[in-house]
């Protein structure tokens, strides 16, 4: 046993893959660090609007409306260029449209000088607030407005306003500015923007297919954002170590696969290729014992590699992205229920749930390695086997032919248990385990029989 | 005491008979030269004795344990080098030996140091094996074979790659081991190397034992070679037999036993050939072997 481990650890290929893995790890973490939520903001072309306004016939009512609207947009853009902080931009976007529009409306449509003067003063006042970053003022106004709406409406409408009012109160109590850099603001903003649609859909008894889908999409997103504001935990941040860890098995699974197949696929055949099998077999042990010790190494190797890789990622990710985010849980939404895991616990669960895949593939590589005595065959065939099985799994989702049920790849992934989903192919846990063990058993039987009978050929 | 007994060993692969009724034995202190041309089955025999290849029929008994029935016990006190000296090239010589030592119950660090010293690898033992020359790898292989203080040593062409110094060391070492009661089997195609220190010989060809005898007997086989110096060899040509030959105008080589050489000399004198000198030459092991093969009509 100890010998086998030493032999594996001293191999060059092990270090090469590890080096590549570490580089990959560093790059991934840097990518995570620099990735932003790229929200594509539509650039407003001011010049185009100005040109458009010049061509309008202001004697026509319709054109006049467009004219005023364009002027409003141009003014807002100008303000945003002057006041560039995230809070100011938000305030201009969300609170200044009406005052500006009113001002131009009174000037060009109503042509009421008195009113224009009043609105001009109003607008100047607002702009002053924006300039001072005085978002609390706007919030108070919004609360006043919403309270008034709650008192004067009924039914679903009232409910909508009540929800929005609650959010506004939350913002005031927790002193959350309109700042995109603040995760609480981001969640509040999402909730505020989608609340009306959500409440409407929720109270609509006759939903179309599209609306149903939209509702379930909104339910998931809203639940997660609500979690953020109730628990004050930044669970939606995708640029920290926690997020890297949550995606770790998906992104680094290929490395686990490479390690497992490379090491399990060479552990027997390498000895034959180098001739060292002779000195191994003439030791006072039964052949069975020798093969079993190699098998045990493969079995232990798989969890060891997972831990080894996770630790490397944890250290590298921690250095690049910082460790603070580990205190924030990972929250999943499933059928109206929120599941919360600690990041490391979640990672562990995902890795454990994927053990089936790696055990089947590892033992497969071990089996091919022993039967063919060729490392390259073992590694190549194992990868092809993995690709084939993935294709089969995908086909099985589309065409549920009975023949697909014989393939282990329909059963070997247990990650659905972590997210509390249904087994994708409808198999029970017991059936899944049974199929996996049957596969392992058959492969091991053939491996043992072959190894026991194999002659060491003359060179 | 009998250490190895091979009895009617047969090995078939498919329909091809690789070994047929191979029987021989090695006693305490024996050094058996295992001789045969390429493809005779030397390596296969050794592999069968070590359990590396399965025996089709017949039996191998080592230290009183039947190989088939009690493999672990039988193999416990056997040391071997088969074909190339195999080592994990990416490990150092020392690590290789430690790995091997760990697989025996009673072998400790002292044993490792002892065998390293025995084969004279102290200076290079911590280097990676892929930096070793063939001769050094051979020494490492011998060290590994000696780790478990074997009672039976099976060496498949151990002189490959060794320099003359190395061969001499090996010879001394094997003699000492034999003197302490170890039974040794050495196969080699370089027969002259074995002549000087093996006490028994086993000749193998086409999977069969042609001869199993003591070295002394082999050397003293009836046929002995004589070199004769005469005044003019052309006069003797009609008197020669099949195995004899003319070396040049003065020298003749004849193969006769003592009785026959006397009558041959008489014949020369009767035929008025002037005889200056008669010299007896022992045939080398190699020549005896080649002659034996020819006699059996096998190439």
XYZ file of C-alpha atoms in Angstrom:
758
model
C 0.000 0.000 0.000
C 2.564 2.504 1.159
C 4.760 1.485 -1.737
C 2.003 2.104 -4.237
C 1.360 5.553 -2.856
C 5.047 6.439 -2.996
C 5.253 5.228 -6.567
C 2.288 7.355 -7.568
C 3.447 10.457 -5.779
C 6.867 10.366 -7.361
C 5.561 10.244 -10.883
C 6.317 13.128 -13.155
C 2.914 13.082 -14.795
C 1.325 13.663 -11.411
C 3.306 16.838 -10.974
C 2.700 18.048 -14.489
C -1.059 17.734 -14.113
C -0.860 19.338 -10.688
C 1.083 22.255 -12.099
C -1.436 22.736 -14.890
C -4.224 22.485 -12.375
C -2.655 25.153 -10.159
C -2.212 27.491 -13.119
C -5.775 26.852 -14.156
C -6.883 27.522 -10.599
C -5.094 30.857 -10.476
C -6.525 31.925 -13.817
C -10.043 30.932 -12.869
C -9.863 32.880 -9.648
C -8.584 35.935 -11.440
C -11.383 35.621 -13.956
C -13.882 35.434 -11.115
C -12.303 38.433 -9.484
C -12.486 40.620 -12.555
C -15.826 39.464 -13.839
C -18.539 42.072 -13.403
C -22.194 41.901 -14.025
C -22.023 43.314 -17.484
C -25.326 45.059 -17.746
C -25.503 46.491 -21.174
C -26.662 50.018 -20.756
C -28.257 51.408 -23.838
C -26.279 54.374 -24.917
C -28.565 57.220 -25.695
C -27.409 59.122 -28.733
C -28.045 62.739 -27.773
C -27.030 64.138 -31.128
C -29.533 61.948 -32.857
C -32.272 63.188 -30.559
C -31.278 66.795 -31.195
C -31.313 66.204 -34.935
C -34.667 64.509 -34.654
C -36.118 67.428 -32.721
C -35.001 69.851 -35.420
C -36.983 67.987 -38.022
C -40.185 67.854 -36.019
C -43.140 69.997 -36.959
C -44.013 71.638 -33.658
C -47.402 72.724 -34.825
C -48.495 69.098 -34.762
C -49.592 67.813 -31.347
C -48.035 64.425 -31.809
C -44.720 65.849 -32.808
C -44.818 68.189 -29.897
C -45.174 65.294 -27.476
C -42.192 63.567 -29.005
C -40.285 66.825 -28.885
C -40.901 67.230 -25.153
C -40.053 63.618 -24.503
C -36.792 63.947 -26.375
C -35.898 67.089 -24.498
C -36.506 65.242 -21.233
C -34.246 62.396 -22.268
C -31.525 64.772 -23.387
C -31.703 66.649 -20.114
C -31.458 63.417 -18.108
C -28.450 62.289 -20.048
C -26.783 65.626 -19.523
C -27.412 65.403 -15.789
C -26.038 61.905 -15.644
C -22.891 63.094 -17.364
C -22.518 65.844 -14.791
C -23.320 63.730 -11.746
C -21.497 60.498 -12.279
C -21.575 58.648 -8.974
C -23.631 55.493 -8.838
C -26.131 57.032 -6.400
C -26.551 60.202 -8.410
C -27.058 58.329 -11.626
C -29.718 56.201 -10.002
C -31.473 59.221 -8.575
C -31.548 60.976 -11.953
C -32.824 57.822 -13.653
C -35.522 56.997 -11.172
C -36.650 60.338 -9.695
C -35.985 63.152 -12.126
C -37.922 62.028 -15.167
C -41.254 63.406 -13.958
C -39.967 66.800 -12.757
C -38.080 67.325 -15.985
C -40.969 66.207 -18.126
C -43.363 68.468 -16.235
C -41.063 71.377 -16.747
C -40.852 70.930 -20.524
C -44.502 70.063 -20.767
C -45.500 73.326 -19.091
C -43.091 75.224 -21.279
C -43.947 73.802 -24.699
C -47.302 72.133 -24.486
C -49.165 74.065 -21.840
C -47.164 77.220 -22.538
C -47.889 78.419 -18.992
C -45.082 80.670 -17.833
C -46.075 80.667 -14.185
C -46.235 76.922 -14.059
C -42.986 76.684 -15.961
C -41.326 78.895 -13.407
C -42.687 76.777 -10.571
C -41.491 73.560 -12.136
C -38.180 75.145 -12.990
C -37.677 75.937 -9.298
C -38.800 72.458 -8.335
C -36.389 70.874 -10.751
C -33.511 73.030 -9.576
C -34.258 71.972 -6.041
C -34.213 68.303 -7.021
C -30.977 68.704 -8.899
C -29.493 70.302 -5.813
C -30.466 67.174 -3.841
C -28.888 64.969 -6.475
C -25.760 67.074 -6.365
C -25.592 66.640 -2.574
C -26.124 62.885 -2.849
C -29.179 63.398 -0.691
C -30.929 60.155 -1.523
C -32.795 60.138 1.793
C -34.853 63.052 0.576
C -36.047 61.098 -2.444
C -36.722 58.074 -0.299
C -38.881 60.073 2.095
C -40.832 61.441 -0.808
C -41.340 57.953 -2.137
C -42.537 56.725 1.241
C -45.007 59.570 1.445
C -46.267 58.797 -2.027
C -46.586 55.064 -1.339
C -48.360 55.602 1.975
C -50.821 57.801 0.206
C -51.354 55.096 -2.443
C -51.823 52.378 0.138
C -54.493 54.405 1.859
C -56.321 55.171 -1.319
C -56.311 51.840 -3.107
C -57.779 48.416 -2.563
C -57.255 44.772 -3.322
C -54.310 43.665 -5.391
C -53.297 47.200 -6.148
C -53.096 48.042 -2.488
C -51.109 44.904 -1.902
C -48.588 46.000 -4.506
C -48.145 49.369 -2.924
C -47.902 47.827 0.513
C -45.079 45.579 -0.651
C -43.242 48.493 -2.210
C -43.792 50.565 0.906
C -42.293 47.772 3.014
C -39.240 47.781 0.811
C -38.917 51.542 1.096
C -39.165 51.324 4.879
C -36.544 48.609 4.879
C -34.252 50.849 2.878
C -34.799 53.710 5.293
C -34.341 51.628 8.438
C -31.214 49.990 7.154
C -29.896 53.133 5.556
C -29.303 51.522 2.167
C -28.274 54.127 -0.405
C -29.110 53.780 -4.097
C -25.627 52.531 -4.797
C -24.918 49.702 -7.268
C -21.896 48.715 -5.241
C -24.161 47.877 -2.290
C -25.546 44.360 -2.477
C -28.584 45.229 -0.360
C -29.427 47.977 -2.797
C -29.087 45.604 -5.723
C -31.547 43.211 -4.170
C -33.951 45.986 -3.112
C -33.771 47.411 -6.603
C -34.572 44.050 -8.166
C -37.500 43.551 -5.831
C -38.829 47.064 -6.414
C -38.600 46.690 -10.172
C -40.302 43.327 -10.348
C -42.744 43.541 -7.449
C -45.629 44.911 -9.489
C -45.395 42.245 -12.150
C -44.895 39.545 -9.543
C -47.902 40.476 -7.436
C -50.027 40.777 -10.548
C -49.024 37.339 -11.811
C -49.467 35.868 -8.382
C -53.070 37.032 -8.193
C -53.984 36.224 -11.740
C -56.033 33.023 -11.894
C -55.664 32.482 -15.609
C -52.039 32.368 -16.590
C -50.732 31.446 -20.024
C -47.816 29.063 -20.392
C -45.388 31.943 -20.833
C -46.768 33.734 -17.816
C -46.455 30.593 -15.716
C -42.807 30.338 -16.661
C -42.246 33.993 -15.984
C -43.896 33.603 -12.578
C -41.733 30.657 -11.568
C -38.658 32.506 -12.791
C -39.646 35.566 -10.773
C -40.505 33.473 -7.699
C -37.008 32.003 -7.669
C -35.240 35.311 -8.186
C -37.443 37.181 -5.714
C -37.005 34.502 -3.040
C -33.252 34.725 -3.374
C -33.253 38.524 -3.258
C -35.606 38.456 -0.286
C -33.166 36.105 1.401
C -30.428 38.670 0.812
C -32.331 41.484 2.495
C -33.752 39.432 5.349
C -30.463 37.730 6.229
C -28.273 40.622 5.069
C -25.994 38.098 3.376
C -24.551 38.638 -0.045
C -25.520 35.257 -1.469
C -25.764 36.443 -5.072
C -22.233 37.712 -5.389
C -20.489 35.746 -8.127
C -17.060 37.311 -7.783
C -15.827 35.800 -4.526
C -14.248 32.600 -3.261
C -17.625 31.268 -2.195
C -18.874 31.425 -5.760
C -15.728 29.759 -7.075
C -16.174 26.921 -4.607
C -19.831 26.490 -5.509
C -18.901 26.071 -9.172
C -15.738 24.113 -8.415
C -16.966 20.581 -9.209
C -18.467 21.732 -12.495
C -15.416 23.677 -13.610
C -12.692 21.418 -12.260
C -14.434 18.070 -12.679
C -12.360 17.449 -15.794
C -9.206 17.670 -13.678
C -10.515 15.134 -11.195
C -11.258 12.934 -14.177
C -7.766 13.378 -15.629
C -6.096 12.565 -12.319
C -8.264 9.534 -11.649
C -7.991 8.030 -15.122
C -4.304 8.809 -15.434
C -3.364 7.212 -12.130
C -5.861 4.343 -12.086
C -5.152 3.577 -15.732
C -1.440 3.210 -15.212
C -1.153 1.597 -11.809
C -1.001 -1.960 -13.172
C 0.043 -1.551 -16.804
C 3.007 0.672 -15.951
C 4.499 -2.140 -13.883
C 4.223 -4.478 -16.836
C 5.606 -1.909 -19.264
C 8.633 -1.207 -17.096
C 9.111 -4.858 -16.201
C 8.895 -4.032 -12.508
C 5.873 -6.296 -12.196
C 8.357 -9.188 -11.953
C 10.014 -7.927 -8.838
C 6.559 -7.240 -7.420
C 5.131 -10.666 -8.160
C 8.082 -12.635 -6.793
C 7.548 -11.135 -3.351
C 5.967 -13.427 -0.755
C 2.398 -12.282 -1.416
C -0.445 -13.788 -3.312
C -1.249 -12.105 -6.583
C -4.660 -11.350 -5.153
C -3.057 -9.376 -2.333
C -0.918 -7.380 -4.713
C -3.869 -6.441 -6.905
C -6.000 -5.639 -3.875
C -3.424 -3.232 -2.546
C -3.413 -1.479 -5.899
C -7.198 -1.404 -5.920
C -7.294 0.082 -2.434
C -4.949 2.806 -3.567
C -7.310 3.624 -6.447
C -10.297 3.657 -4.095
C -8.583 5.982 -1.634
C -7.046 8.039 -4.370
C -10.356 9.412 -5.618
C -11.464 11.163 -2.401
C -7.845 12.131 -1.757
C -7.580 13.859 -5.131
C -10.827 15.700 -4.480
C -9.606 16.932 -1.105
C -6.199 17.746 -2.521
C -7.680 19.817 -5.351
C -10.156 21.545 -3.051
C -7.409 22.532 -0.652
C -5.285 23.929 -3.487
C -8.277 25.887 -4.772
C -9.135 27.087 -1.290
C -5.634 28.381 -0.719
C -5.205 29.975 -4.152
C -8.748 31.342 -4.175
C -8.328 32.633 -0.642
C -5.151 34.450 -1.562
C -6.638 36.024 -4.681
C -10.225 36.632 -3.599
C -9.988 36.643 0.186
C -11.544 34.251 2.650
C -14.317 36.528 4.024
C -16.998 35.245 1.682
C -16.809 31.770 3.255
C -19.107 32.934 6.067
C -21.883 33.604 3.530
C -23.982 30.549 2.842
C -24.865 29.124 -0.535
C -28.613 29.279 -1.035
C -30.492 27.208 -3.560
C -34.107 27.607 -4.584
C -36.048 24.456 -5.221
C -39.834 24.233 -5.613
C -40.517 27.242 -3.444
C -38.085 26.168 -0.736
C -34.747 27.770 -0.021
C -31.914 25.430 0.909
C -28.949 26.881 2.662
C -25.474 25.296 2.780
C -22.189 26.569 4.109
C -19.786 26.970 1.144
C -17.441 24.205 2.285
C -20.337 21.946 3.200
C -21.892 22.544 -0.180
C -18.623 21.755 -1.926
C -18.245 18.578 0.115
C -21.806 17.507 -0.699
C -21.277 18.091 -4.409
C -18.009 16.166 -4.403
C -19.479 13.269 -2.451
C -22.474 13.161 -4.762
C -20.127 12.851 -7.749
C -18.113 9.994 -6.216
C -20.201 7.486 -8.180
C -18.998 8.905 -11.488
C -15.355 8.855 -10.520
C -15.489 5.418 -8.931
C -17.043 3.889 -12.027
C -14.525 5.633 -14.308
C -11.553 4.976 -12.023
C -12.334 1.277 -11.717
C -12.994 1.167 -15.439
C -9.529 2.582 -16.152
C -8.043 0.138 -13.619
C -9.866 -2.719 -15.322
C -8.729 -1.751 -18.838
C -5.207 -1.197 -17.546
C -5.067 -4.704 -16.088
C -6.693 -6.445 -19.015
C -4.823 -4.733 -21.855
C -1.609 -3.975 -19.933
C -1.417 -0.786 -21.944
C -1.494 2.552 -20.203
C -2.336 4.498 -23.309
C -5.199 2.138 -24.110
C -6.515 2.433 -20.556
C -6.469 6.215 -20.592
C -7.864 6.609 -24.103
C -10.590 4.012 -23.732
C -11.625 5.419 -20.362
C -12.060 8.905 -21.780
C -13.981 7.565 -24.757
C -16.122 5.534 -22.372
C -16.866 8.708 -20.419
C -17.766 10.652 -23.568
C -19.924 7.830 -24.863
C -21.806 7.567 -21.586
C -22.446 11.301 -21.567
C -23.871 11.080 -25.054
C -26.045 8.174 -23.939
C -27.307 10.165 -20.949
C -28.237 13.081 -23.149
C -29.960 10.811 -25.647
C -31.811 9.090 -22.845
C -33.317 12.414 -21.814
C -34.746 12.877 -25.299
C -35.540 9.285 -26.320
C -36.412 7.140 -23.319
C -35.534 3.833 -25.003
C -35.342 0.851 -22.637
C -31.838 0.006 -23.871
C -30.463 3.189 -22.324
C -31.438 1.932 -18.899
C -28.482 -0.453 -19.011
C -26.014 2.411 -18.997
C -24.550 3.399 -15.708
C -24.342 7.101 -16.560
C -28.066 7.417 -15.961
C -27.514 6.571 -12.342
C -24.061 7.670 -11.319
C -24.633 11.344 -10.609
C -26.203 12.010 -7.230
C -25.999 15.799 -7.279
C -29.782 15.940 -7.547
C -29.855 14.943 -3.891
C -27.902 18.046 -2.907
C -30.317 20.392 -4.640
C -33.343 18.272 -3.594
C -34.359 17.697 -7.171
C -35.886 14.574 -8.647
C -33.597 11.978 -10.214
C -33.394 13.088 -13.861
C -34.256 9.627 -15.181
C -36.728 8.700 -12.493
C -34.563 6.000 -10.913
C -34.677 5.438 -7.174
C -31.610 5.857 -5.023
C -31.560 2.117 -4.402
C -31.653 1.274 -8.120
C -28.887 3.775 -8.796
C -26.619 2.289 -6.162
C -27.453 -1.213 -7.330
C -26.505 -0.456 -10.934
C -23.259 1.208 -9.879
C -22.272 -1.684 -7.649
C -23.163 -4.175 -10.365
C -20.880 -2.357 -12.783
C -18.050 -2.205 -10.252
C -18.501 -5.849 -9.332
C -18.369 -7.120 -12.916
C -15.352 -4.992 -13.782
C -13.477 -6.072 -10.670
C -14.256 -9.759 -11.231
C -12.819 -9.631 -14.744
C -9.829 -7.642 -13.483
C -9.015 -10.168 -10.759
C -9.454 -13.234 -12.948
C -7.234 -11.726 -15.649
C -4.546 -10.637 -13.250
C -4.427 -14.010 -11.494
C -3.947 -15.888 -14.752
C -1.701 -13.511 -16.581
C 1.737 -14.786 -17.627
C 4.594 -12.320 -17.525
C 5.651 -12.476 -21.129
C 9.271 -12.744 -22.153
C 10.792 -9.640 -23.625
C 20.145 -30.474 1.109
C 17.861 -29.974 -1.839
C 16.786 -26.388 -2.344
C 15.128 -26.485 -5.725
C 13.605 -29.430 -7.443
C 12.079 -29.012 -10.852
C 10.224 -32.089 -11.991
C 8.900 -32.718 -15.490
C 8.119 -29.081 -15.994
C 6.028 -28.453 -19.101
C 4.873 -25.161 -20.458
C 2.553 -24.848 -23.391
C 1.265 -21.677 -24.955
C -1.567 -22.648 -27.215
C -0.354 -25.708 -29.053
C 3.272 -24.707 -28.906
C 5.386 -26.544 -26.369
C 7.815 -24.087 -24.854
C 9.198 -26.435 -22.227
C 9.014 -30.180 -22.257
C 9.764 -32.356 -19.255
C 12.402 -30.070 -17.812
C 13.794 -31.665 -14.656
C 16.790 -30.681 -12.582
C 17.634 -29.855 -9.053
C 19.829 -27.512 -7.080
C 21.298 -28.419 -3.730
C 22.753 -26.269 -1.007
C 25.970 -24.635 -2.226
C 25.400 -25.515 -5.866
C 26.096 -23.047 -8.606
C 24.251 -24.331 -11.611
C 25.100 -22.966 -15.028
C 21.944 -22.883 -17.075
C 23.034 -22.905 -20.661
C 21.261 -22.777 -23.932
C 20.981 -20.761 -27.113
C 18.499 -17.941 -27.510
C 14.960 -19.259 -27.456
C 15.912 -22.486 -25.690
C 13.557 -21.701 -22.804
C 16.007 -20.537 -20.135
C 14.048 -17.437 -19.185
C 10.741 -19.250 -19.409
C 12.032 -21.923 -17.027
C 13.154 -19.279 -14.567
C 9.800 -17.485 -14.849
C 7.976 -20.733 -14.206
C 10.083 -21.364 -11.126
C 9.243 -17.870 -9.891
C 5.540 -18.236 -10.624
C 5.635 -15.434 -13.164
C 4.320 -17.841 -15.770
C 1.892 -20.594 -15.130
C 3.085 -24.165 -15.231
C 1.172 -26.378 -17.644
C 2.240 -29.556 -15.901
C 5.008 -30.841 -13.654
C 6.082 -29.411 -10.341
C 8.473 -26.959 -8.789
C 9.466 -27.414 -5.158
C 11.481 -24.738 -3.404
C 12.772 -25.259 0.142
C 10.338 -28.124 0.456
C 7.289 -26.052 -0.505
C 5.378 -26.808 -3.671
C 5.139 -23.655 -5.725
C 1.583 -24.291 -6.850
C 0.226 -25.135 -3.438
C 2.111 -22.784 -1.207
C 3.394 -19.962 -3.326
C 4.030 -17.492 -0.519
C 6.139 -19.901 1.526
C 7.995 -21.230 -1.495
C 8.986 -17.821 -2.806
C 9.828 -16.257 0.548
C 13.548 -17.034 0.444
C 14.150 -16.679 -3.268
C 16.088 -13.862 -4.872
C 16.022 -13.228 -8.573
C 16.921 -11.142 -11.561
C 14.892 -11.872 -14.654
C 15.787 -10.417 -18.028
C 16.630 -6.753 -17.591
C 17.303 -5.482 -14.118
C 13.999 -3.709 -13.470
C 13.712 -0.665 -11.279
C 11.483 2.358 -10.998
C 13.594 4.732 -13.029
C 12.115 7.871 -11.473
C 13.109 6.769 -7.975
C 16.584 6.664 -6.497
C 18.421 3.381 -6.041
C 17.848 3.644 -2.318
C 14.114 4.255 -2.689
C 13.889 1.275 -5.005
C 15.566 -0.959 -2.462
C 13.415 0.373 0.368
C 10.274 -0.337 -1.606
C 11.444 -3.886 -2.174
C 12.543 -4.292 1.427
C 9.143 -3.219 2.736
C 7.569 -6.161 0.990
C 9.467 -8.661 3.112
C 8.554 -9.140 6.713
C 12.006 -9.560 8.169
C 14.073 -7.207 6.077
C 15.219 -4.062 7.855
C 17.220 -0.969 6.975
C 20.465 -2.706 7.945
C 19.860 -5.300 5.266
C 19.453 -2.576 2.691
C 22.746 -0.974 3.670
C 24.430 -4.362 3.734
C 23.449 -5.280 0.155
C 24.338 -1.810 -1.116
C 27.810 -2.265 0.293
C 27.975 -5.800 -1.058
C 27.446 -4.666 -4.660
C 29.573 -1.538 -4.232
C 26.942 1.081 -4.999
C 27.420 3.222 -1.863
C 28.439 6.347 -3.776
C 25.582 6.438 -6.235
C 22.752 4.859 -4.287
C 20.883 8.156 -3.783
C 20.943 9.042 -7.495
C 17.897 8.483 -9.624
C 18.051 5.125 -11.371
C 17.566 6.683 -14.800
C 21.038 8.178 -14.408
C 22.556 4.697 -13.864
C 24.470 2.763 -16.494
C 23.315 -0.746 -17.373
C 26.076 -2.177 -15.221
C 24.982 -0.120 -12.229
C 21.376 -1.148 -12.736
C 22.582 -4.743 -12.842
C 24.349 -4.217 -9.508
C 21.193 -2.669 -8.096
C 19.241 -5.674 -9.337
C 21.669 -8.033 -7.619
C 21.391 -5.986 -4.427
C 17.606 -6.262 -4.581
C 17.836 -9.994 -5.185
C 19.961 -10.396 -2.071
C 17.740 -8.296 0.231
C 15.818 -11.154 1.746
C 18.915 -13.326 2.398
C 17.729 -15.863 -0.156
C 18.414 -19.580 0.009
C 17.855 -19.835 -3.719
C 19.194 -17.271 -6.151
C 17.972 -17.242 -9.750
C 20.042 -15.002 -11.985
C 19.025 -14.578 -15.601
C 22.092 -13.403 -17.509
C 23.433 -11.341 -14.620
C 26.713 -10.518 -16.352
C 24.978 -8.399 -19.027
C 26.406 -4.926 -18.955
C 28.882 -5.634 -16.184
C 32.461 -4.572 -16.775
C 35.258 -7.160 -16.193
C 35.734 -5.768 -12.685
C 32.027 -6.218 -12.023
C 32.060 -9.765 -13.334
C 34.985 -10.589 -11.121
C 33.196 -9.094 -8.074
C 30.073 -11.041 -8.924
C 32.078 -14.238 -9.217
C 33.660 -13.727 -5.829
C 30.340 -12.849 -4.268
C 28.507 -15.834 -5.711
C 31.242 -18.215 -4.605
C 30.987 -16.817 -1.103
C 27.191 -17.119 -1.111
C 27.415 -20.709 -2.354
C 29.906 -21.491 0.348
C 27.373 -20.261 2.900
C 24.830 -22.714 1.558
C 22.865 -20.691 -0.997
C 21.805 -22.544 -4.112
C 22.392 -20.517 -7.247
C 21.155 -20.823 -10.789
C 22.823 -18.672 -13.433
C 21.790 -18.537 -17.005
C 24.070 -16.998 -19.533
C 25.004 -17.301 -23.140
C 28.554 -16.269 -22.306
C 29.564 -19.739 -21.168
C 33.239 -19.078 -20.620
C 32.317 -16.720 -17.771
C 30.544 -19.485 -15.895
C 33.120 -22.209 -16.428
C 35.439 -21.067 -13.716
C 33.016 -21.044 -10.800
C 29.983 -23.185 -11.560
C 30.021 -26.682 -10.188
C 27.148 -28.007 -12.228
C 25.795 -27.523 -15.707
C 22.422 -27.872 -17.268
C 22.184 -27.618 -21.028
C 18.861 -26.649 -22.498
C 17.803 -26.548 -26.117
C 14.367 -26.313 -27.681
C 12.689 -26.533 -24.323
C 14.382 -29.777 -23.386
C 17.257 -30.616 -21.094
C 20.064 -32.086 -23.151
C 22.449 -32.703 -20.320
C 22.535 -32.229 -16.593
C 25.908 -32.972 -15.152
C 28.715 -31.668 -13.001
C 31.116 -29.177 -14.502
C 33.991 -31.540 -13.855
C 32.365 -34.326 -15.793
C 31.569 -32.046 -18.651
C 35.141 -30.900 -18.872
C 36.387 -34.419 -18.733
C 34.103 -35.658 -21.366
C 35.724 -38.349 -23.420
C 36.540 -36.208 -26.323
C 39.652 -34.188 -25.804
C 41.483 -32.079 -28.297
C 45.160 -32.466 -29.207
C 47.321 -30.101 -31.203
C 50.120 -31.850 -33.087
C 53.126 -30.214 -34.708
C 54.440 -32.116 -37.731
C 56.944 -31.396 -40.475
C 54.360 -31.382 -43.287
C 50.598 -31.606 -42.674
C 49.799 -32.455 -46.288
C 51.181 -35.934 -45.689
C 48.621 -36.614 -42.939
C 45.412 -35.535 -44.634
C 44.286 -39.047 -45.524
C 44.799 -40.177 -41.949
C 42.401 -37.600 -40.431
C 38.850 -38.242 -39.260
C 35.709 -36.073 -39.564
C 36.258 -33.917 -36.474
C 39.950 -33.347 -37.133
C 41.313 -30.453 -39.101
C 44.497 -29.000 -40.550
C 45.414 -25.668 -39.002
C 48.350 -24.793 -41.262
C 51.336 -26.613 -42.855
C 52.790 -27.561 -39.451
C 49.813 -27.831 -37.079
C 46.980 -30.340 -36.850
C 44.038 -30.481 -34.516
C 42.568 -33.880 -33.698
C 39.797 -34.932 -31.358
C 40.588 -38.243 -29.672
C 40.549 -39.754 -26.243
C 43.868 -40.832 -24.748
C 43.823 -44.333 -26.168
C 42.979 -43.156 -29.628
C 45.577 -40.414 -29.656
C 48.293 -42.962 -28.908
C 47.243 -45.112 -31.846
C 47.011 -41.992 -34.019
C 50.611 -41.096 -33.132
C 51.630 -44.633 -33.973
C 49.870 -44.305 -37.299
C 51.736 -41.069 -38.043
C 55.071 -42.700 -37.255
C 54.228 -45.721 -39.415
C 53.419 -43.350 -42.258
C 56.798 -41.614 -41.900
C 55.394 -38.296 -40.686
C 57.914 -36.355 -38.613
C 56.237 -35.487 -35.334
C 57.700 -32.631 -33.286
C 55.139 -31.919 -30.584
C 51.833 -33.199 -29.044
C 49.815 -30.872 -26.825
C 46.615 -31.759 -24.972
C 43.941 -29.059 -24.869
C 40.868 -29.191 -22.662
C 37.833 -28.127 -24.530
C 36.132 -25.021 -23.218
C 32.626 -25.391 -21.883
C 31.358 -23.609 -24.913
C 32.960 -25.982 -27.323
C 31.768 -29.002 -25.412
C 28.311 -27.551 -25.504
C 28.417 -26.830 -29.200
C 29.708 -30.283 -29.882
C 26.984 -31.794 -27.758
C 24.378 -29.942 -29.698
C 25.848 -31.057 -32.996
C 25.888 -34.612 -31.779
C 22.165 -34.404 -31.088
C 21.558 -33.130 -34.543
C 20.111 -29.889 -33.314
C 21.267 -26.600 -34.682
